[in-house]
Amino acid sequence: MAAAAAMWLKPEEVLLKNALKLWVQERSNQYFVLQRRRGYGEEGGGGLAGLLVGTLDAVLDSTSKVAPFRILHQTPDSQVYWSIACGSSREEITEHWDWLEHNVMKTLSVFDSNEDITSFVQGKIRGLIAEEGKGSFVKEEDPEKFREGLMKFEKCFGLPEQEKLVTYYSCSYWKGRVPCQGWLYLSTNFLSFYSFLLGAEIKLIISWDEISKLEKTSNVILTESIHVCSRGEDHYFSMFLHISETFLLMEQLANYAVRRLFDKETFENDLVLRDPLQITKRGLESRAHSEQFSAFFRLPKEETLKEVHECFLWVPFSHYNTHGKMCISENYICFASQDGSLCSVIIPLREVTGVDKADPAYRGVSISTKGKTAFRFTEVRDFEQLVAKLRMKCNATSSPQHIINTEVAASSASDSPKDFDAGPSKLDQKDNSKTVSTEALMTVYHPQDAENLDSKMLKEKMKEQSWNILFVERGHGVSMFRTKKTRDLVVRGIPEALRGELWLLFSGAVNDMASNPGYYTELVEKSLGTCTLATDEIERDLRRSLPEHPAFQSDTGISALRRVLTAYAYRNPQIGYCQAMNILTSVLLLYAKEEEAFWLLVAVCERMLPDYFNRRIIGALVDQAVFEELIRVHLPQLTDHMTDMTFFSSVSLSWFLTLFISVLPIESAVNVVDCFFYDGIKAILQLGLAVLEYNMEKLLTCKDDAEAVTVLNRFFDSVTNKDSPLPPAVQQGSNLSDTKSDHPKVDITDLIRESNERYGDIRYEDVESMRCRNRLYVIQTLEATTKQNVLRVVSQEVKFSPSDLEELYELFKKEHFLSCYWNVNSPVLQHHDASLPYLDQYRIDCQQFRVLCHLLSPWSHCANRDSLALWTFRLMDESSDGLINFKQFACVLDTMYNGSFTDKLKLLFKLHIPPAFTEVESLSPSKGGDLSKEELIHFSQLSVSSVGDSLESDYLKSSPEKVGKGKVDIQAYLKQWQDELLKKEENIKDLPRMNQSQFIQFSKTLYNLFHGDPEEELLYRAIAVVTSLLLKMEEVGRRLQSPTSPVKSPVAVAEVPDEIPRKEQEERSSEPTEGSRAQSLRGNHEWSFAFEQILASLLNEPAFVRFFEKPHDIKVKIESAKNLQLKARISV
């Protein structure tokens, strides 16, 4: 068999006993043999046998030639072997051998029989062959191959056709200690696995939104596997051909689902993945690389990575070429070294003045910038094409907004703000409240005295000189070379005079500001005078922001802080304003001009600390989980001592939210901010570890959390910055007398340097991976908290067992999500808001309620079940917003299952009077009692005038959710809950009377409910008796009211439903007071019944009482619903 390279083979039987010795064994183990063709690679050709084999191979045509290396699978104690791989060189076949030893060998020991081992190996090899074939078709985009996989996926799992299959992989799923070879399918909403081996079928479907843990693991048997934890169950998948690629896609799909379904605040800004039908494998991979690229180089999130080239960059100040990768996006050319030199460069295309070929022999590209710097890249593949592309890009970006020079962008944009005529403001602000400040507050309140230089100021000038030398050597501005020397200077502390400029540079905010000239000034004009919940909170916190600093004891600093925070809240209403933003912004304003401070705040909130400042501070919780993970790795003795790791989360929250500003003196905290803008969250994690290690001995002797908090607070009070040039009146650390604290002073520079030396090997990529992994855990923990709170409230209202109630909650929540999976603009998804009270975070509409009703209601067998579901929904939807919460859902189910005879009858009665009842008639007669989705939604939104309408409108006016624009009035909620608690039990006498048409429908519903019951005939007869009795009572009542008028009897029997058996109709027509009078007097008089009348009449019929007091097992319905819920959605 010809083989240009090593490849897996479809297993074929090979009989070796008494065969011609054509092969020589090179390696073997219990299950596999690696062989070499005799005569190949031997000196002298391997003797006579080698000569014969060589002659045989030579005379065969090219299609029949045999590869010189092969791998066989051997069954112990058997002479039968199976060929599974071949290769043309020893190196190639060795790769396959190593893969088998690494991934399969240890696994085979778990099987009980040799037949099982052989079946498993054969299935695995066939899967690998298909996997390799799929790999080639992905590159070549072979639609036939993918269609074949898609058909298998649809056939195996029966998901809706809108479910988009992204890709699939051959792998093994571990069921207990035995692996099952099959296919793993990754689609937009589900992780699915299918296997049919050794006569056993395994089918697994896991929703991405249910996954709480997703990680790569390894142990004795599973060398490398993917661990998935969903709803407390662990699943392991192994033996992937490309495990890293598979894991990356799984991670992306899981996080995408979490963001789409749980984290609406950040997802709404993500236009790329809002439509799940547009997700592709290539798109996900491209997106992952773009996100890593923009995060690493601190570029705007909109940038997408277009090209990557391995090359060398000439480093002029070191006189050598550093090896790395050139990454190109729409507006930037970036370079990062990969040889340990920590050299990186960012070149905005707006700064580029020329792109030329350089040193054709070395495939060179030269890029010139406005800063008079030329960057020379060599050994660039397709360098001529690259030069042409870059020239076109540079021409395309030469628009007016990109011509701004970065070095002067900050001053020009701030010094000459655009003049807007916005008319009179809504609020009478002082004049300077609208004037954007063009100076950093530090230069106004602490100008440096060049005449009188003390020792600290001399040190400060020396620092500035070191940076100036660096600028001369490595460039000044956005395109400067960033190297280990740059980090060393940052660790020492950035000089006060350069701090604002370098923060802007290292954070990437300089790029945002250069691309959006005039944006901030315009935003200030639009936002000032607006009155929202955010602006109220901002006003409340303005004077709590560094109150001891003179800059914020004056109107100048306060007004600047107000403008920046209000403008940001206006720009990003999803975040608006969050506590801690004021503290951070006040420090930014000390060192940066006002517009620069705004763009720095944008960089922090939207890129560097994602999701930190939303309502649930998810980002901070994720980084705390990362911090705990790092503590376990680097400080295990501390982990062993602490009984509860949540201590670290509670004590460190302010460290992350305020970048240590809230716990350290201001003169020390700014040094931490220096490192944060250069190294990102990695700097905060490193410093946190260093703080804990520094206090290790004292923390290990603490008896409780309070004592540990005291230790850390005393430590932070002792941190100083001996080189800070700030005046003593401003320095917070200097306000502490030495006699007050027995803790030795710790210099912040030494602490930061130590944190870099000890924990500097923590890689940026590892931190991002841990963030991704822990995000799933944090989200699911928050969801578990929501569930616990909802169940605690609802359990007091119902009689379901805690386990049944929890299962019902999961089904309710699942139905909510199922509506979001395949509907891009799902109204239910729009209503999900994690900031609402727990009960209102998840609500369902009428269509979703119908599905759950059909699955769970004991009355779901009823012929008019759609109408019943509709009326039940309308009864519960008190706010008339088309949505109900879990409490309402659980309470109505509880009445159906656990209510008394009176409770159930009262529910049925209320379903047949307004506001619940509305006339229902399907537009399609062929459907009978079934309603289409459109009809259901239409009827659910109809308003029916009733006695309760005025009450309902009052409810709507006072509903907490209606107060303000999307704001929640907590006081109103508390009052509403108090009213509910004080509300007396509904009196049956207060129920309105049931009129003629409603009673006829009520009777129809009873007939439908009784259909199929063992006592069906007895129940039908009882209805006839009760109806007759009620009509007689109504007749007697009318006579008593007006004895002189002629008697007109009510109408009922003539309009009994068609479904009533003929026998029953005959029996009822024989009643003395009914048929003849009914037809002759139809319509002359409307009549009605009170609930007490109906209840009293039905209580006289034992069959009725037995039917409604018959127990129903909710557990059976729940188990059935769990299996059928997905199929029910498909059929809708």
GROMACS .gro file of C-alpha atoms in nm, residues 621-838:
model
  218
  621LEU     CA    1  -1.586   3.733   4.119
  622VAL     CA    2  -1.418   3.547   3.833
  623ASP     CA    3  -1.079   3.703   3.911
  624GLN     CA    4  -1.125   3.620   4.278
  625ALA     CA    5  -1.181   3.257   4.179
  626VAL     CA    6  -0.860   3.277   3.973
  627PHE     CA    7  -0.686   3.426   4.278
  628GLU     CA    8  -0.804   3.135   4.496
  629GLU     CA    9  -0.672   2.890   4.236
  630LEU     CA   10  -0.332   3.061   4.238
  631ILE     CA   11  -0.326   3.056   4.620
  632ARG     CA   12  -0.378   2.678   4.613
  633VAL     CA   13  -0.085   2.639   4.374
  634HIS     CA   14   0.163   2.888   4.520
  635LEU     CA   15   0.067   2.905   4.891
  636PRO     CA   16  -0.056   2.554   4.977
  637GLN     CA   17   0.026   2.585   5.347
  638LEU     CA   18  -0.211   2.881   5.372
  639THR     CA   19  -0.481   2.684   5.190
  640ASP     CA   20  -0.439   2.392   5.431
  641HIS     CA   21  -0.474   2.624   5.730
  642MET     CA   22  -0.788   2.804   5.612
  643THR     CA   23  -1.107   2.607   5.671
  644ASP     CA   24  -1.300   2.819   5.422
  645MET     CA   25  -1.146   2.962   5.104
  646THR     CA   26  -1.425   3.219   5.078
  647PHE     CA   27  -1.228   3.428   5.328
  648PHE     CA   28  -0.987   3.522   5.050
  649SER     CA   29  -1.278   3.625   4.829
  650SER     CA   30  -1.436   3.848   5.090
  651VAL     CA   31  -1.113   4.016   5.195
  652SER     CA   32  -0.976   4.067   4.844
  653LEU     CA   33  -1.287   4.202   4.667
  654SER     CA   34  -1.186   4.564   4.726
  655TRP     CA   35  -0.831   4.486   4.607
  656PHE     CA   36  -0.964   4.393   4.265
  657LEU     CA   37  -1.245   4.649   4.236
  658THR     CA   38  -1.025   4.947   4.327
  659LEU     CA   39  -0.678   4.815   4.226
  660PHE     CA   40  -0.569   4.838   4.594
  661ILE     CA   41  -0.651   5.214   4.599
  662SER     CA   42  -0.905   5.165   4.879
  663VAL     CA   43  -0.663   4.977   5.109
  664LEU     CA   44  -0.326   5.139   5.039
  665PRO     CA   45  -0.218   5.499   5.099
  666ILE     CA   46  -0.262   5.701   4.778
  667GLU     CA   47   0.112   5.756   4.727
  668SER     CA   48   0.165   5.378   4.729
  669ALA     CA   49  -0.152   5.282   4.542
  670VAL     CA   50  -0.051   5.480   4.232
  671ASN     CA   51   0.254   5.254   4.192
  672VAL     CA   52   0.018   4.956   4.182
  673VAL     CA   53  -0.189   5.133   3.916
  674ASP     CA   54   0.134   5.183   3.715
  675CYS     CA   55   0.190   4.807   3.707
  676PHE     CA   56  -0.176   4.736   3.634
  677PHE     CA   57  -0.176   4.950   3.321
  678TYR     CA   58   0.139   4.776   3.199
  679ASP     CA   59   0.068   4.412   3.296
  680GLY     CA   60  -0.309   4.407   3.341
  681ILE     CA   61  -0.484   4.191   3.603
  682LYS     CA   62  -0.168   3.977   3.629
  683ALA     CA   63  -0.008   4.260   3.831
  684ILE     CA   64  -0.296   4.263   4.084
  685LEU     CA   65  -0.289   3.884   4.122
  686GLN     CA   66   0.090   3.885   4.175
  687LEU     CA   67   0.070   4.161   4.436
  688GLY     CA   68  -0.215   3.982   4.616
  689LEU     CA   69  -0.003   3.666   4.643
  690ALA     CA   70   0.297   3.869   4.767
  691VAL     CA   71   0.082   4.036   5.037
  692LEU     CA   72  -0.043   3.700   5.163
  693GLU     CA   73   0.305   3.548   5.158
  694TYR     CA   74   0.450   3.847   5.344
  695ASN     CA   75   0.194   3.794   5.622
  696MET     CA   76   0.202   3.415   5.606
  697GLU     CA   77   0.331   3.350   5.958
  698LYS     CA   78   0.078   3.580   6.123
  699LEU     CA   79  -0.210   3.447   5.913
  700LEU     CA   80  -0.125   3.088   6.010
  701THR     CA   81  -0.162   3.178   6.380
  702CYS     CA   82  -0.502   3.348   6.334
  703LYS     CA   83  -0.795   3.173   6.500
  704ASP     CA   84  -1.071   3.331   6.293
  705ASP     CA   85  -1.139   3.550   5.991
  706ALA     CA   86  -1.171   3.871   6.193
  707GLU     CA   87  -0.819   3.829   6.330
  708ALA     CA   88  -0.684   3.765   5.978
  709VAL     CA   89  -0.854   4.080   5.846
  710THR     CA   90  -0.693   4.282   6.128
  711VAL     CA   91  -0.349   4.145   6.035
  712LEU     CA   92  -0.391   4.247   5.671
  713ASN     CA   93  -0.529   4.593   5.757
  714ARG     CA   94  -0.231   4.664   5.983
  715PHE     CA   95   0.000   4.553   5.706
  716PHE     CA   96  -0.160   4.786   5.451
  717ASP     CA   97  -0.136   5.076   5.699
  718SER     CA   98   0.238   5.011   5.726
  719VAL     CA   99   0.302   5.029   5.350
  720THR     CA  100   0.486   5.345   5.250
  721ASN     CA  101   0.642   5.503   4.945
  722LYS     CA  102   0.967   5.653   5.066
  723ASP     CA  103   1.038   5.806   4.726
  724SER     CA  104   0.700   5.977   4.678
  725PRO     CA  105   0.740   6.350   4.603
  726LEU     CA  106   0.385   6.427   4.718
  727PRO     CA  107   0.355   6.682   5.002
  728PRO     CA  108   0.308   6.531   5.352
  729ALA     CA  109  -0.039   6.685   5.376
  730VAL     CA  110  -0.155   6.467   5.087
  731GLN     CA  111   0.028   6.145   5.172
  732GLN     CA  112  -0.198   5.912   5.365
  733GLY     CA  113   0.079   5.684   5.489
  734SER     CA  114   0.269   5.969   5.652
  735ASN     CA  115  -0.032   6.056   5.865
  736LEU     CA  116   0.033   5.746   6.073
  737SER     CA  117   0.275   5.800   6.356
  738ASP     CA  118   0.543   5.540   6.401
  739THR     CA  119   0.438   5.480   6.760
  740LYS     CA  120   0.082   5.396   6.657
  741SER     CA  121   0.174   5.083   6.465
  742ASP     CA  122   0.410   4.808   6.574
  743HIS     CA  123   0.426   4.675   6.217
  744PRO     CA  124   0.758   4.743   6.040
  745LYS     CA  125   0.731   4.979   5.743
  746VAL     CA  126   0.717   4.812   5.401
  747ASP     CA  127   0.814   5.008   5.092
  748ILE     CA  128   0.571   4.961   4.801
  749THR     CA  129   0.852   4.946   4.544
  750ASP     CA  130   1.015   4.656   4.729
  751LEU     CA  131   0.680   4.478   4.761
  752ILE     CA  132   0.604   4.513   4.389
  753ARG     CA  133   0.954   4.406   4.290
  754GLU     CA  134   0.927   4.098   4.512
  755SER     CA  135   0.588   4.010   4.364
  756ASN     CA  136   0.743   4.023   4.015
  757GLU     CA  137   1.043   3.813   4.112
  758ARG     CA  138   0.842   3.543   4.289
  759TYR     CA  139   0.531   3.527   4.075
  760GLY     CA  140   0.640   3.686   3.747
  761ASP     CA  141   0.633   3.343   3.579
  762ILE     CA  142   0.251   3.346   3.589
  763ARG     CA  143   0.173   3.368   3.219
  764TYR     CA  144  -0.085   3.600   3.071
  765GLU     CA  145  -0.227   3.309   2.865
  766ASP     CA  146  -0.272   3.098   3.180
  767VAL     CA  147  -0.459   3.379   3.357
  768GLU     CA  148  -0.696   3.417   3.061
  769SER     CA  149  -0.753   3.041   3.053
  770MET     CA  150  -0.831   3.038   3.426
  771ARG     CA  151  -1.065   3.334   3.380
  772CYS     CA  152  -1.253   3.145   3.110
  773ARG     CA  153  -1.275   2.828   3.318
  774ASN     CA  154  -1.387   3.002   3.637
  775ARG     CA  155  -1.644   3.216   3.462
  776LEU     CA  156  -1.863   2.909   3.414
  777TYR     CA  157  -1.828   2.822   3.782
  778VAL     CA  158  -1.910   3.177   3.900
  779ILE     CA  159  -2.215   3.208   3.677
  780GLN     CA  160  -2.352   2.871   3.790
  781THR     CA  161  -2.286   2.963   4.155
  782LEU     CA  162  -2.489   3.283   4.112
  783GLU     CA  163  -2.762   3.083   3.941
  784ALA     CA  164  -2.764   2.835   4.231
  785THR     CA  165  -2.806   3.127   4.474
  786THR     CA  166  -3.100   3.255   4.270
  787LYS     CA  167  -3.258   2.910   4.273
  788GLN     CA  168  -3.215   2.868   4.649
  789ASN     CA  169  -3.378   3.204   4.719
  790VAL     CA  170  -3.670   3.137   4.484
  791LEU     CA  171  -3.729   2.790   4.631
  792ARG     CA  172  -3.714   2.925   4.985
  793VAL     CA  173  -3.988   3.180   4.907
  794VAL     CA  174  -4.209   2.947   4.702
  795SER     CA  175  -4.180   2.648   4.938
  796GLN     CA  176  -4.378   2.845   5.199
  797GLU     CA  177  -4.668   2.876   4.954
  798VAL     CA  178  -4.698   2.520   4.821
  799LYS     CA  179  -4.718   2.160   4.949
  800PHE     CA  180  -4.472   2.006   4.702
  801SER     CA  181  -4.169   1.831   4.851
  802PRO     CA  182  -3.840   2.027   4.825
  803SER     CA  183  -3.701   1.783   4.568
  804ASP     CA  184  -4.014   1.804   4.349
  805LEU     CA  185  -4.017   2.182   4.374
  806GLU     CA  186  -3.650   2.196   4.267
  807GLU     CA  187  -3.722   1.972   3.969
  808LEU     CA  188  -4.015   2.195   3.871
  809TYR     CA  189  -3.787   2.501   3.892
  810GLU     CA  190  -3.533   2.336   3.661
  811LEU     CA  191  -3.807   2.251   3.409
  812PHE     CA  192  -3.943   2.607   3.431
  813LYS     CA  193  -3.600   2.761   3.378
  814LYS     CA  194  -3.520   2.514   3.100
  815GLU     CA  195  -3.839   2.612   2.918
  816HIS     CA  196  -3.728   2.975   2.943
  817PHE     CA  197  -3.394   2.890   2.781
  818LEU     CA  198  -3.538   2.662   2.515
  819SER     CA  199  -3.725   2.962   2.378
  820CYS     CA  200  -3.397   3.150   2.354
  821TYR     CA  201  -3.195   2.878   2.180
  822TRP     CA  202  -3.338   2.919   1.832
  823ASN     CA  203  -3.503   3.260   1.845
  824VAL     CA  204  -3.261   3.543   1.772
  825ASN     CA  205  -3.494   3.812   1.908
  826SER     CA  206  -3.664   3.613   2.181
  827PRO     CA  207  -3.888   3.846   2.387
  828VAL     CA  208  -3.830   3.619   2.686
  829LEU     CA  209  -3.456   3.675   2.658
  830GLN     CA  210  -3.515   4.049   2.650
  831HIS     CA  211  -3.706   4.026   2.979
  832HIS     CA  212  -3.438   3.827   3.163
  833ASP     CA  213  -3.264   4.068   3.397
  834ALA     CA  214  -3.035   3.952   3.677
  835SER     CA  215  -3.080   4.284   3.860
  836LEU     CA  216  -3.448   4.213   3.927
  837PRO     CA  217  -3.565   4.040   4.246
  838TYR     CA  218  -3.497   3.667   4.238
   0.00000   0.00000   0.00000
